[in-house]
Coordinates of C-alpha atoms in Angstrom, one line a residue:
X1 CA -37.5 23.1 2.7
X2 CA -39.3 21.5 5.7
X3 CA -37.5 20.1 8.8
X4 CA -39.0 18.0 11.6
X5 CA -37.0 18.2 14.8
X6 CA -39.4 16.4 17.1
X7 CA -37.0 13.5 17.2
X8 CA -34.1 15.6 18.4
X9 CA -36.3 17.6 20.7
X10 CA -37.2 14.4 22.4
X11 CA -33.6 14.1 23.3
X12 CA -33.4 17.3 25.2
X13 CA -31.5 15.1 27.7
X14 CA -28.7 13.5 25.5
X15 CA -28.6 10.3 27.7
X16 CA -32.3 9.7 27.8
X17 CA -32.1 6.6 25.6
X18 CA -28.5 5.7 26.4
X19 CA -29.5 2.6 28.4
X20 CA -32.0 1.3 25.9
X21 CA -31.9 -2.3 24.7
X22 CA -33.9 -4.3 22.2
X23 CA -35.9 -5.7 25.1
X24 CA -36.7 -2.4 26.8
X25 CA -37.2 0.1 23.9
X26 CA -38.8 0.2 20.5
X27 CA -36.6 0.7 17.5
X28 CA -38.7 3.8 16.7
X29 CA -37.0 5.5 19.7
X30 CA -33.5 4.8 18.2
X31 CA -31.5 7.3 16.1
X32 CA -32.2 5.2 13.1
X33 CA -35.8 4.0 13.4
X34 CA -34.5 0.6 12.3
X35 CA -31.7 -1.7 13.0
X36 CA -28.9 -1.2 10.5
X37 CA -28.3 -4.2 8.3
X38 CA -25.0 -5.9 9.4
X39 CA -24.5 -7.9 6.1
X40 CA -25.1 -4.9 3.8
X41 CA -23.0 -2.4 5.8
X42 CA -20.2 -5.0 6.4
X43 CA -20.0 -5.5 2.6
X44 CA -19.7 -1.8 2.0
X45 CA -17.1 -1.5 4.7
X46 CA -15.1 -4.3 3.1
X47 CA -15.3 -2.9 -0.4
X48 CA -14.2 0.5 0.6
X49 CA -11.4 -0.9 2.6
X50 CA -10.2 -2.9 -0.3
X51 CA -10.5 0.1 -2.6
X52 CA -8.5 2.2 -0.2
X53 CA -5.7 -0.4 -0.3
X54 CA -5.8 -0.6 -4.1
X55 CA -5.5 3.2 -4.4
X56 CA -2.5 3.2 -2.1
X57 CA -0.8 0.3 -4.0
X58 CA -1.5 2.1 -7.3
X59 CA 0.2 5.3 -6.2
X60 CA 3.1 3.4 -4.6
X61 CA 3.8 1.6 -7.8
X62 CA 3.1 4.3 -10.4
X63 CA 3.8 7.6 -8.4
X64 CA 1.4 9.3 -10.8
X65 CA -1.8 11.3 -10.5
X66 CA -1.1 12.0 -6.8
X67 CA -3.8 14.6 -6.2
X68 CA -6.4 12.4 -7.9
X69 CA -5.4 9.4 -5.9
X70 CA -5.4 11.5 -2.7
X71 CA -9.0 12.6 -3.3
X72 CA -10.1 8.9 -3.7
X73 CA -8.1 7.8 -0.6
X74 CA -9.8 10.6 1.4
X75 CA -13.2 9.5 0.0
X76 CA -12.6 5.8 0.9
X77 CA -11.3 6.7 4.3
X78 CA -14.4 8.6 5.2
X79 CA -16.6 5.9 3.8
X80 CA -14.9 3.4 6.0
X81 CA -15.5 5.5 9.1
X82 CA -19.1 6.0 8.1
X83 CA -19.9 2.3 7.5
X84 CA -18.0 1.4 10.7
X85 CA -20.5 3.6 12.5
X86 CA -23.3 1.8 10.8
X87 CA -21.8 -1.6 11.7
X88 CA -21.3 -0.6 15.3
X89 CA -24.9 0.6 15.4
X90 CA -26.2 -2.8 14.6
X91 CA -25.5 -3.9 18.1
X92 CA -26.8 -0.6 19.7
X93 CA -28.9 1.7 17.4
X94 CA -29.5 3.9 20.4
X95 CA -25.8 4.8 20.7
X96 CA -25.2 8.3 19.4
X97 CA -21.6 8.0 18.2
X98 CA -22.3 5.5 15.4
X99 CA -25.2 7.6 14.0
X100 CA -23.3 10.9 14.0
X101 CA -20.2 9.3 12.6
X102 CA -22.1 8.0 9.6
X103 CA -24.1 11.2 9.1
X104 CA -21.0 13.4 8.9
X105 CA -18.5 11.0 7.1
X106 CA -20.9 9.5 4.5
X107 CA -22.3 12.9 3.7
X108 CA -19.0 14.6 2.9
X109 CA -17.0 11.6 1.5
X110 CA -18.1 11.8 -2.2
X111 CA -17.1 15.5 -2.3
X112 CA -13.5 14.4 -2.4
X113 CA -14.2 12.0 -5.3
X114 CA -16.1 14.7 -7.2
X115 CA -12.9 16.9 -6.9
X116 CA -10.9 14.1 -8.4
X117 CA -13.4 13.7 -11.3
X118 CA -13.3 17.5 -12.0
X119 CA -9.5 17.3 -12.2
X120 CA -9.6 14.8 -15.0
X121 CA -11.6 16.9 -17.5
X122 CA -8.7 19.1 -18.2
X123 CA -6.6 16.1 -19.2
X124 CA -9.3 14.8 -21.4
X125 CA -9.6 18.1 -23.2
X126 CA -5.8 18.1 -23.9
X127 CA -6.1 14.5 -25.3
X128 CA -8.7 15.7 -27.9
X129 CA -7.2 19.1 -28.5
X130 CA -7.8 22.3 -26.5
X131 CA -8.9 24.1 -29.7
X132 CA -12.0 21.9 -29.7
X133 CA -13.3 23.1 -26.4
X134 CA -15.4 26.2 -25.8
X135 CA -13.5 26.8 -22.6
X136 CA -9.7 26.8 -22.0
X137 CA -8.6 23.6 -20.2
X138 CA -7.2 25.6 -17.3
X139 CA -10.6 27.2 -16.6
X140 CA -12.1 23.8 -15.8
X141 CA -9.7 23.4 -12.8
X142 CA -10.0 27.0 -11.7
X143 CA -13.8 26.8 -11.7
X144 CA -14.8 23.3 -10.5
X145 CA -12.2 22.8 -7.8
X146 CA -13.1 25.9 -5.8
X147 CA -16.8 24.9 -6.3
X148 CA -16.0 21.5 -4.8
X149 CA -14.1 23.0 -1.9
X150 CA -17.1 25.3 -1.1
X151 CA -19.4 22.4 -1.2
X152 CA -17.1 20.3 1.0
X153 CA -16.7 23.1 3.6
X154 CA -20.4 23.7 3.8
X155 CA -21.2 20.0 4.3
X156 CA -18.4 19.5 6.8
X157 CA -19.3 22.7 8.7
X158 CA -23.0 21.9 8.7
X159 CA -22.4 18.2 9.7
X160 CA -20.2 19.3 12.6
X161 CA -22.6 21.9 13.8
X162 CA -25.6 19.4 13.6
X163 CA -23.6 16.7 15.4
X164 CA -22.5 19.0 18.2
X165 CA -26.0 20.4 18.6
X166 CA -27.5 16.9 18.8
X167 CA -24.9 15.7 21.3
X168 CA -25.7 18.7 23.5
X169 CA -29.4 18.3 23.2
X170 CA -29.9 21.4 21.2
X171 CA -31.7 22.0 17.9
X172 CA -29.6 21.0 14.9
X173 CA -31.6 23.2 12.5
X174 CA -28.8 25.6 11.5
X175 CA -26.3 22.8 10.9
X176 CA -28.8 20.8 8.9
X177 CA -29.6 23.8 6.7
X178 CA -25.9 24.4 6.0
X179 CA -25.2 20.8 5.3
X180 CA -28.2 20.5 2.8
X181 CA -27.0 23.8 1.2
X182 CA -23.6 22.2 0.6
X183 CA -25.2 19.1 -0.9
X184 CA -27.5 21.2 -3.2
X185 CA -24.5 23.2 -4.3
X186 CA -22.7 20.0 -5.2
X187 CA -25.7 18.9 -7.2
X188 CA -25.7 22.2 -9.1
X189 CA -21.9 21.9 -9.7
X190 CA -22.2 18.4 -11.0
X191 CA -25.1 19.4 -13.3
X192 CA -23.0 22.2 -14.8
X193 CA -20.0 19.8 -15.1
X194 CA -22.1 17.2 -16.9
X195 CA -23.5 19.8 -19.3
X196 CA -20.0 21.0 -20.2
X197 CA -18.8 17.4 -20.7
X198 CA -21.8 16.6 -23.0
X199 CA -21.1 19.8 -25.0
X200 CA -17.5 18.8 -25.5
X201 CA -18.4 15.2 -26.3
X202 CA -20.8 16.3 -29.0
X203 CA -18.3 18.8 -30.5
X204 CA -15.5 16.3 -30.8
X205 CA -17.9 13.5 -32.1
X206 CA -18.7 15.7 -35.1
X207 CA -15.1 16.3 -35.9
X208 CA -13.0 14.1 -38.3
X209 CA -10.2 12.2 -36.6
X210 CA -7.7 14.2 -38.7
X211 CA -8.8 17.4 -37.0
X212 CA -8.0 16.1 -33.5
X213 CA -4.5 16.4 -32.0
X214 CA -2.5 13.7 -33.8
X215 CA 0.0 13.5 -31.0
X216 CA -2.5 11.6 -28.9
X217 CA -4.2 9.5 -31.5
X218 CA -2.9 6.3 -30.1
X219 CA -4.1 7.3 -26.6
X220 CA -7.6 8.1 -27.8
X221 CA -7.9 4.8 -29.7
X222 CA -6.7 2.7 -26.7
X223 CA -9.1 0.5 -24.9
X224 CA -7.7 1.7 -21.5
X225 CA -8.5 5.3 -22.4
X226 CA -12.0 4.5 -23.6
X227 CA -12.5 2.5 -20.5
X228 CA -11.4 5.5 -18.4
X229 CA -13.9 7.7 -20.2
X230 CA -16.7 5.2 -19.6
X231 CA -15.7 4.9 -15.9
X232 CA -15.6 8.6 -15.4
X233 CA -19.0 9.0 -17.0
X234 CA -20.5 6.3 -14.8
X235 CA -18.9 7.7 -11.7
X236 CA -20.2 11.2 -12.4
X237 CA -23.7 9.9 -12.9
X238 CA -23.6 7.8 -9.7
X239 CA -22.4 10.7 -7.6
X240 CA -25.1 12.9 -9.1
X241 CA -27.9 10.4 -8.4
X242 CA -26.5 9.9 -4.8
X243 CA -26.3 13.7 -4.2
X244 CA -29.8 14.3 -5.4
X245 CA -31.0 11.5 -3.1
X246 CA -29.1 12.9 -0.1
X247 CA -30.5 16.4 -0.7
X248 CA -34.1 15.0 -0.7
X249 CA -33.3 12.8 2.3
X250 CA -31.8 15.4 4.6
X251 CA -34.2 18.1 3.5
X252 CA -36.9 16.2 5.4
X253 CA -34.8 16.3 8.6
X254 CA -33.5 13.5 10.7
X255 CA -37.0 12.1 11.2
X256 CA -38.2 12.2 7.6
X257 CA -39.6 9.3 5.6
X258 CA -36.6 8.8 3.4
X259 CA -34.0 8.6 6.2
X260 CA -36.0 5.8 7.8
X261 CA -35.8 3.6 4.7
X262 CA -32.6 1.6 4.7
X263 CA -33.2 0.0 1.4
X264 CA -33.2 3.4 -0.2
X265 CA -29.9 4.3 1.5
X266 CA -28.3 1.0 0.4
X267 CA -29.4 1.5 -3.2
X268 CA -29.0 5.2 -3.7
X269 CA -26.1 5.9 -1.3
X270 CA -24.1 2.8 -0.8
X271 CA -24.3 1.1 -4.2
X272 CA -23.9 4.4 -6.1
X273 CA -20.7 5.4 -4.3
X274 CA -19.1 2.0 -4.3
X275 CA -19.7 1.6 -8.0
X276 CA -18.2 5.0 -8.6
X277 CA -15.1 4.1 -6.5
X278 CA -14.6 0.6 -8.0
X279 CA -14.7 1.7 -11.7
X280 CA -12.2 4.5 -11.0
X281 CA -10.1 1.9 -9.3
X282 CA -10.2 -0.4 -12.3
X283 CA -9.5 2.4 -14.8
X284 CA -7.2 4.6 -12.7
X285 CA -5.8 7.5 -14.9
X286 CA -2.3 6.4 -14.0
X287 CA -2.8 3.4 -16.2
X288 CA -4.9 5.1 -18.9
X289 CA -2.9 8.3 -19.6
X290 CA 0.5 8.8 -21.1
X291 CA 3.2 10.1 -18.9
X292 CA 3.2 13.9 -18.5
X293 CA -0.6 14.4 -18.3
X294 CA -0.8 14.5 -14.6
X295 CA 1.8 17.2 -14.2
X296 CA -0.3 19.8 -16.0
X297 CA -3.4 19.4 -13.8
X298 CA -1.5 19.0 -10.5
X299 CA 0.8 22.0 -11.2
X300 CA -2.4 24.0 -12.1
X301 CA -4.3 23.2 -8.9
X302 CA -1.2 23.6 -6.6
X303 CA -0.5 27.0 -8.3
X304 CA -4.1 28.1 -7.9
X305 CA -4.2 27.5 -4.1
X306 CA -0.7 29.0 -3.7
X307 CA -1.9 32.2 -5.4
X308 CA -5.0 32.3 -3.2
X309 CA -2.9 31.8 0.0
X310 CA -0.5 34.5 -1.0
X311 CA -3.3 37.0 -1.5
X312 CA -4.7 36.2 1.9
X313 CA -1.3 36.7 3.5
X314 CA -0.8 40.0 1.7
X315 CA -4.1 41.2 3.2

């Protein structure tokens, strides 16, 4: 993993480029190396703002799948902050705040959505019958949610350390390494998740309909449920592609070739995440699952963290 810190080293004095304008400085001296696109970033800002509103309305109306909805609300909120930073940087790409805001917020935001996606697998297994899964439904939650938390903590910690170091004119090497490690761990977790999902899909596809849980036959045959499965699949693939791209991008450091190409960022970060959010908005599990499904997953995850906190307090 190779990092180039010449860019940050040039800012040993944090305010060195503070007074730059388009007339006095080259864009190559800015934090971005380019002028962020106002139309593209404004569109993403608007779409995530609309999605946030729709998730809030969905939960207000249904009062179902609260933890899933919270993860998507958190994701959209961070995306909004990140793209706000990019929009503000259109006027002044030499201003540090907008750059650091988008680096931290846009890096960690999809981790929340990944957590919501992991939470849904348990319900899907119950819909087809737990006996058809190699792994107990509860194990999915107990394994993937902690993995997502670890990834989120590493990314947030690394992003915070890198931002602080940059602001103070110090090397951000340690923070960058931690942040990339968190992203790489997220890629690994997503890969394992997709492998398990494929295995379960192949196993159930080979079974006759009569061998599946008859209690949920109408649910499995509904267009809403099938749409939800398709949206969850698409969202997972989008987050995986995006995470692989961010690992490659940030592994080059803040002056690498990939981070200087906004068209790559728009296509592999912005488009991927907004598609993942929109399809989960359209096929929200509150509309696609029968009543009672959400209680199993939410009680399991709440119980998991309660047990962990109790153990910490006992120590």
